[in-house]
Structure formats: structure tokens, C-alpha cells
Coordinates of C-alpha atoms in Angstrom, one line a residue:
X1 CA 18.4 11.2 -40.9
X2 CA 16.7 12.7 -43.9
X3 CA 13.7 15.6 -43.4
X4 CA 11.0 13.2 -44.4
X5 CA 12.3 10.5 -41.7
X6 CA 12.6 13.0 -39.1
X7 CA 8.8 14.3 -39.5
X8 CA 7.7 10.9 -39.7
X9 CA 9.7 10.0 -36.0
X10 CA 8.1 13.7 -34.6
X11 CA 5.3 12.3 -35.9
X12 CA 4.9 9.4 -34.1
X13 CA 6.4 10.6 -30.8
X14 CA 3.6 13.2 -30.9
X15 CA 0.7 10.1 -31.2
X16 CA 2.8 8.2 -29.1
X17 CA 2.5 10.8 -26.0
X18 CA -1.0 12.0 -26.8
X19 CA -2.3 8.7 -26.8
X20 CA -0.6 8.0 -23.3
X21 CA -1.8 11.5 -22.0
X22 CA -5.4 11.0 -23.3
X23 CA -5.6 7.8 -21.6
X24 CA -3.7 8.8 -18.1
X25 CA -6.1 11.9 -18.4
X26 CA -9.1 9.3 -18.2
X27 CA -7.5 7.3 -15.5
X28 CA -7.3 10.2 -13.3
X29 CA -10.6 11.1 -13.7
X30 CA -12.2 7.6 -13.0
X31 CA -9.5 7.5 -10.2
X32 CA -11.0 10.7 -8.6
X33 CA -14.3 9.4 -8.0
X34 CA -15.2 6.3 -5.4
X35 CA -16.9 3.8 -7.7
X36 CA -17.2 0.3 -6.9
X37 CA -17.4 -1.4 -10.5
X38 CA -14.8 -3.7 -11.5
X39 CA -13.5 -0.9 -14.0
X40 CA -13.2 1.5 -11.0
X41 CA -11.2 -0.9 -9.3
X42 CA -9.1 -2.5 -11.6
X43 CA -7.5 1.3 -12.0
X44 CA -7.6 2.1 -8.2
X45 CA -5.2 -1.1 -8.0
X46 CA -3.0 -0.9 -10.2
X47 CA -2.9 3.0 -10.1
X48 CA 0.6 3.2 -8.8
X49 CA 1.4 0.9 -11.9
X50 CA 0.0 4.5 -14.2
X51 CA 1.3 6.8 -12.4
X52 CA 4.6 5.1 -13.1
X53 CA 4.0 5.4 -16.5
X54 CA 3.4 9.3 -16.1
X55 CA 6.7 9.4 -14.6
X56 CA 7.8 7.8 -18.1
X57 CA 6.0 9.7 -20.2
X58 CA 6.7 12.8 -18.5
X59 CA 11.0 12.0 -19.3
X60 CA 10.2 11.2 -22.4
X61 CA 8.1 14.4 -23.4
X62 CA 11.3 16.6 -21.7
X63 CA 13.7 14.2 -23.8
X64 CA 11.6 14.9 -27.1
X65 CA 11.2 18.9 -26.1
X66 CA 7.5 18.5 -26.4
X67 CA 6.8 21.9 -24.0
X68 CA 3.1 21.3 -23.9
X69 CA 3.4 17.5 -23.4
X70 CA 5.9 18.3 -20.6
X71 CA 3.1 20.6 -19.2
X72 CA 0.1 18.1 -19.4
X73 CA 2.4 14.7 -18.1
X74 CA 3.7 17.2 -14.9
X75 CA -0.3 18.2 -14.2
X76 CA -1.0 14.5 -14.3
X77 CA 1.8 13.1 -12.0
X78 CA 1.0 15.9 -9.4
X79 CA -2.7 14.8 -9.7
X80 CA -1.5 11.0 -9.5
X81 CA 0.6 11.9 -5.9
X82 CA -1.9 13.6 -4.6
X83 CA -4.2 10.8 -5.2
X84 CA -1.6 8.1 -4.2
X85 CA -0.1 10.1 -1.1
X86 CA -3.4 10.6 0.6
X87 CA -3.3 6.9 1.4
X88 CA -0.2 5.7 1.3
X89 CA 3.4 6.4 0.8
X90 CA 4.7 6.2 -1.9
X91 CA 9.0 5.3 -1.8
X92 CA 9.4 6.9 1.8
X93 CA 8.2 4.6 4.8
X94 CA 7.5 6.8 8.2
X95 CA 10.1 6.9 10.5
X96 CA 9.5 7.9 14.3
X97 CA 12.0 10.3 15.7
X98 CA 13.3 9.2 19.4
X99 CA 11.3 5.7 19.3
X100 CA 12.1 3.9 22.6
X101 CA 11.3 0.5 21.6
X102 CA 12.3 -1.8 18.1
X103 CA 11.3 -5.0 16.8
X104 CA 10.9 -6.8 13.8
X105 CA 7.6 -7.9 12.3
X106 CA 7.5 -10.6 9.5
X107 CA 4.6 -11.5 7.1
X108 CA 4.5 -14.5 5.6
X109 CA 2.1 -16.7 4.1
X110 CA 2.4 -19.9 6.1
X111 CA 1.8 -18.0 9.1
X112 CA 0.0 -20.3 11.3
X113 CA -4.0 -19.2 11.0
X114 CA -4.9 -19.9 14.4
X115 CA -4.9 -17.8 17.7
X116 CA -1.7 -17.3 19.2
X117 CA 1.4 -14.7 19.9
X118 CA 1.9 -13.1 16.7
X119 CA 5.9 -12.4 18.2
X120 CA 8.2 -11.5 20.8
X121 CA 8.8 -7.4 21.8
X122 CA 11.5 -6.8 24.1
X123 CA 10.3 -5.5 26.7
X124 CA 6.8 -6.6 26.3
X125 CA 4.8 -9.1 27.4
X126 CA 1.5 -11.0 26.0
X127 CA -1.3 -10.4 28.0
X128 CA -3.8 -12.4 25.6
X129 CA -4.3 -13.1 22.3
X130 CA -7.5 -14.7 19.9
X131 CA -9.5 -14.4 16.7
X132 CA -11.8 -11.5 15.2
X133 CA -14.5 -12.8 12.8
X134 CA -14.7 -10.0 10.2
X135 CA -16.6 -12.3 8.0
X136 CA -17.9 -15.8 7.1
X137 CA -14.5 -16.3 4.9
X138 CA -12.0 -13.5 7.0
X139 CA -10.8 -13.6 10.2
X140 CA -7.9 -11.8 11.9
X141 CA -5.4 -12.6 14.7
X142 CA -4.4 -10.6 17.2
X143 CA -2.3 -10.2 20.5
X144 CA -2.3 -7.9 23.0
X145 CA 1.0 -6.9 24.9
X146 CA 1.6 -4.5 28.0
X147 CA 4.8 -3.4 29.8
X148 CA 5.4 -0.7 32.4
X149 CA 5.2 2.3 29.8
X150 CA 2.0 0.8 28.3
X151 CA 0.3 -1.2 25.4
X152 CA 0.3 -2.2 22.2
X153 CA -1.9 -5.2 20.1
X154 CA -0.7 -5.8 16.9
X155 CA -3.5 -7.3 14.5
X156 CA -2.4 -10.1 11.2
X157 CA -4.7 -9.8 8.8
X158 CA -4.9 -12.1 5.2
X159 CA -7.2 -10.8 2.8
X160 CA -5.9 -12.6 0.0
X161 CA -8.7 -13.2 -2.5
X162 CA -11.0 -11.0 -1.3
X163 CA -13.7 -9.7 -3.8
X164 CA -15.3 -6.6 -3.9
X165 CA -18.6 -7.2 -2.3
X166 CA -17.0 -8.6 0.7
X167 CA -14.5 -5.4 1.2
X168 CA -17.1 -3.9 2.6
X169 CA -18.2 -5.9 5.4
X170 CA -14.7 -6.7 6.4
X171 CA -13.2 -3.4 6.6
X172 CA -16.5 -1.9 8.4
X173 CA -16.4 -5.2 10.9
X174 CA -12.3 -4.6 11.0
X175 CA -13.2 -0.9 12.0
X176 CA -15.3 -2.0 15.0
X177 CA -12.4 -3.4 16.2
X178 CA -10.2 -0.7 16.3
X179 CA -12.8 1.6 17.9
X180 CA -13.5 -0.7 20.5
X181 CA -9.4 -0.2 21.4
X182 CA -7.6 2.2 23.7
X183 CA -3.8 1.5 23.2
X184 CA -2.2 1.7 20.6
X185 CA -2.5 -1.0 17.6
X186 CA -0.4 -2.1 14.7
X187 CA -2.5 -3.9 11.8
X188 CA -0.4 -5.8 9.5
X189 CA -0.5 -8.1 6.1
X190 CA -2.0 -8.7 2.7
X191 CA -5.1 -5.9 3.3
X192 CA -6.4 -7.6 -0.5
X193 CA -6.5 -4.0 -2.2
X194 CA -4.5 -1.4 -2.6
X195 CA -4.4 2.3 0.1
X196 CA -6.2 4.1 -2.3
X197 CA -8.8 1.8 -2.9
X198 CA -12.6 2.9 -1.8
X199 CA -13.2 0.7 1.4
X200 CA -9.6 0.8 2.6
X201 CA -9.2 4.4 2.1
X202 CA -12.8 4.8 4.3
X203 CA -11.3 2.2 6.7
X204 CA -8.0 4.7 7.3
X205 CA -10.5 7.5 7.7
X206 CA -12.7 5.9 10.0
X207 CA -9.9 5.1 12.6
X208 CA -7.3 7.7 11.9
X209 CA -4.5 4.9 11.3
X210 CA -2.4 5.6 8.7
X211 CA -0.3 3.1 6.1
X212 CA 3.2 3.4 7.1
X213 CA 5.7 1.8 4.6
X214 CA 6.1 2.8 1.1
X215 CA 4.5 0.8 -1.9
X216 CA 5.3 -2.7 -1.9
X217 CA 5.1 -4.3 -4.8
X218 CA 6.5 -7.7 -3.3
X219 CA 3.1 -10.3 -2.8
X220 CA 5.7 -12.8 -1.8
X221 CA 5.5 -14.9 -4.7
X222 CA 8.3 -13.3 -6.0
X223 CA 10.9 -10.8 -5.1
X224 CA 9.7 -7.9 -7.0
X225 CA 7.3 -7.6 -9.6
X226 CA 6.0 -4.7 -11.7
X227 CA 2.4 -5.2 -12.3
X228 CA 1.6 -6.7 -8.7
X229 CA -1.3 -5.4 -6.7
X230 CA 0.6 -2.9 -3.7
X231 CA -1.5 -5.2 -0.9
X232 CA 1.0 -5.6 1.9
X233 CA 1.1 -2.7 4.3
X234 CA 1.7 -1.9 8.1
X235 CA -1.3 0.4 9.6
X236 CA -0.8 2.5 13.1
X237 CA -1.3 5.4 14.8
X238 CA 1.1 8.1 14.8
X239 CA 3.8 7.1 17.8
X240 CA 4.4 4.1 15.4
X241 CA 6.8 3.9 12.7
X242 CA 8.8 1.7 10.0
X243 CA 12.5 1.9 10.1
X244 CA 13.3 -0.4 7.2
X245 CA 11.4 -3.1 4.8
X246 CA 13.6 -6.6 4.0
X247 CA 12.1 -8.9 1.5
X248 CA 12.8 -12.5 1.8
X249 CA 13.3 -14.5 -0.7
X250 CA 11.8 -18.2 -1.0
X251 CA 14.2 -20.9 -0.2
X252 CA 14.6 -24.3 1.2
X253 CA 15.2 -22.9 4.8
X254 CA 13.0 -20.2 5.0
X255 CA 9.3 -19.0 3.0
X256 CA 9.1 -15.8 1.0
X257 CA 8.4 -12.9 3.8
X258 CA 8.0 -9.1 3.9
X259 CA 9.8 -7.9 7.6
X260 CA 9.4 -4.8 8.9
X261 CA 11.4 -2.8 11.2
X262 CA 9.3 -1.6 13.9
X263 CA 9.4 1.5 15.5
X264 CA 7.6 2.0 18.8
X265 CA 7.2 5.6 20.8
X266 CA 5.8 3.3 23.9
X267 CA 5.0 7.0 26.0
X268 CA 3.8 8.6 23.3
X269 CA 0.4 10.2 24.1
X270 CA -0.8 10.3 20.1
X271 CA -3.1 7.6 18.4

């Protein structure tokens, strides 16, 4: 490749990775603050999509041996798993060391949306189950379980289609419920936002759960997709964890599905 070819390709690798940096730069900074305009969320959501990006951008700039670009990209992705981790996971679920009970937990969207046992625990049995009204458009299901070491009440939840000024509410009335809980709980499904968003994040602070699988990017309409909205999560206390994620493909048999692996510390006095 001749000089003038070569300064032309530096060229445009050097607007190339400014450019991306200038713009990552003014994602983090709206990312950093907790506004509630579309703008604010539309980057909240697909946040983990950017920091992605960074990742790129940051291989790239160590490919091209752009020193200060290497510098800028790194100080962005460690601001972008700061901002991610304090929510969420990000490609590690948590795992529960000595858990005394397992079961699986699928999500799927033709889940019956009526009262009812959510599933089967061995070992466990369900003491009563019903409805919470978070809203004039959300409800959740839930049922409680006991057994000789204790309780647990798992909660399905389908916020699909949620907009912004109804987060709020439902979250907040969601909230309520949890406080009004002794045992342990398990909140599961499409939360409608991503961790990191404003009113989930406040929700997770509120009750001290915490999102335990990694970043799903699976909304069940289709296997794996890039620029899909990380909504499907597992919430719990601590003596709860996640010892695998299977996605389920869509088929004649069975309907697309997330299942978890459920790990459950039963004596565990944490929550």
C-alpha cells in the first residue's frame, strides 16, 4: 500500500474511533443520571447493546495501536460495568454454594394468566396461591410454598408493553408486596425494562433483591438477538441462586421459554 493510501486508512480509523468515542462518551453521561424522557431511556435499554460496542471499539483501537484511543475506550467500558454491574449481571449468573434444594423455573409467554401453582418444588408444597393488582393493566401471580425447613413464594410477572409512566406505579405497588413478605421470594419474567433502568433499579433498592442471571437477550421471539431489550430476569434474595439458563426454542411441541435452574439455600437465614 502506497504512503498516501496508508494516511488516508489512519485517517479514517482515527474519525472512525473518535466518532464512536465522542458518542459512547455522551451515552455514559446521559446513562449516569436518572432521567425519565424517552431519550434517557431508550439508552438505559439498550445500554448493554453500547457497551458492547466499547468492547469493539476498544479491540479495534489496540488492533490499530491508537494508545490514546486504547486509553479513552478502557475508561469508558469500566464506566459502562460499573453502570451495568450495579444492577445486573452481566455474563456470570449467581451461583449459591451448598444449596439444599433445585428446581427448574420456565417462562414462557402462554403461561396461563390466571391464579394458580406457578410449579412443582421437591420437597415443597403449595400453601396458596392468587393475583396482585399492581395496576389497572398489570397484575402478577404468585404462589406460596412451605416445607419443614421453611418458605418460599415465587412471583410471575409480565410487563410486556409497559410504558414509562406506568413503571412507576407498578414497580412501587410490586414493592409493597415484597415488604409486606417474611420468607423468602423469587420474582420472575419479562420485568418490561432493562436492571439498570430508573424504576427497576429503585425497585432492587427498595427491597434488597438482587437480579440473578446474566443478561438475556432472548425475549422469546427468537433464540438470540442482538438489539433486544435484556427484560427477562430472576430477582431474589441472597440464599437464592441460578445454576444454569436453557433457552427454548419455538416448535410444534413446545413454545419458545427461558428455564432457569434454581438454586435454593432453604435454612439460609439471609434475605
Amino acid at each position: 500500500m502506497g504512503y498516501f493510501a496508508q494516511r488516508k486508512r489512519r485517517r479514517r480509523e482515527n474519525m472512525f474511533i473518535a466518532s464512536s468515542l465522542i458518542i459512547l462518551g455522551i451515552i455514559a453521561i446521559i446513562g449516569s443520571f436518572d432521567g425519565i424522557g424517552n431519550l434517557s431511556f431508550f439508552i438505559k435499554n439498550y445500554f448493554f447493546q453500547f457497551y458492547l460496542f466499547n468492547i469493539f471499539i476498544l479491540a479495534f483501537s489496540v488492533y490499530c495501536r491508537k494508545i490514546l484511543f486504547t486509553i479513552l475506550s478502557s475508561v469508558l467500558l469500566i464506566f459502562g460495568y460499573a453502570h451495568i454491574s450495579s444492577a445486573s449481571n452481566i455474563f456470570i449468573n449467581t451461583k449459591v454454594d451448598n444449596a439444599d434444594k433445585a428446581f427448574d423455573l420456565t417462562y414462557a409467554e402462554d403461561f396461563a394468566d390466571k391464579p394458580g401453582v406457578l410449579t412443582k418444588i421437591p420437597g415443597m408444597t403449595a400453601e396458596s396461591y392468587g393475583q396482585i393488582r399492581l395496576s389497572p393493566d398489570f397484575s402478577a401471580y404468585y404462589t406460596a410454598y412451605k416445607s419443614e425447613n421453611g418458605k418460599l413464594t415465587l412471583v410471575r410477572i409480565d410487563f410486556s408493553g409497559i410504558k414509562i409512566s406506568e413503571q412507576k406505579q407498578v414497580f412501587n405497588n410490586l414493592a409493597e408486596f415484597v415488604s409486606r413478605r417474611d420468607e423468602p421470594l423469587v420474582i420472575y419474567g419479562n420485568f418490561g425494562t432493562s436492571g439498570w433502568s430508573p424504576y427497576f433499579k429503585t425497585f432492587l433498592q427498595k427491597t434488597s433483591l438482587e437480579i440473578k442471571n446474566r443478561v438475556i437477550l432472548n425475549n422469546l421471539h427468537g433464540f438470540f438477538r442482538l438489539f433486544n431489550i435484556p427484560v427477562i430476569n430472576v430477582v431474589a434474595y441472597n440464599n437464592i441462586g441460578i445454576s444454569a439458563v436453557k433457552n427454548v426454542s419455538e416448535n410444534k411441541e413446545v413454545p419458545a421459554a427461558v428455564i432457569f435452574s434454581i438454586q435454593y439455600l432453604s435454612h439460609s437465614d439471609q434475605n
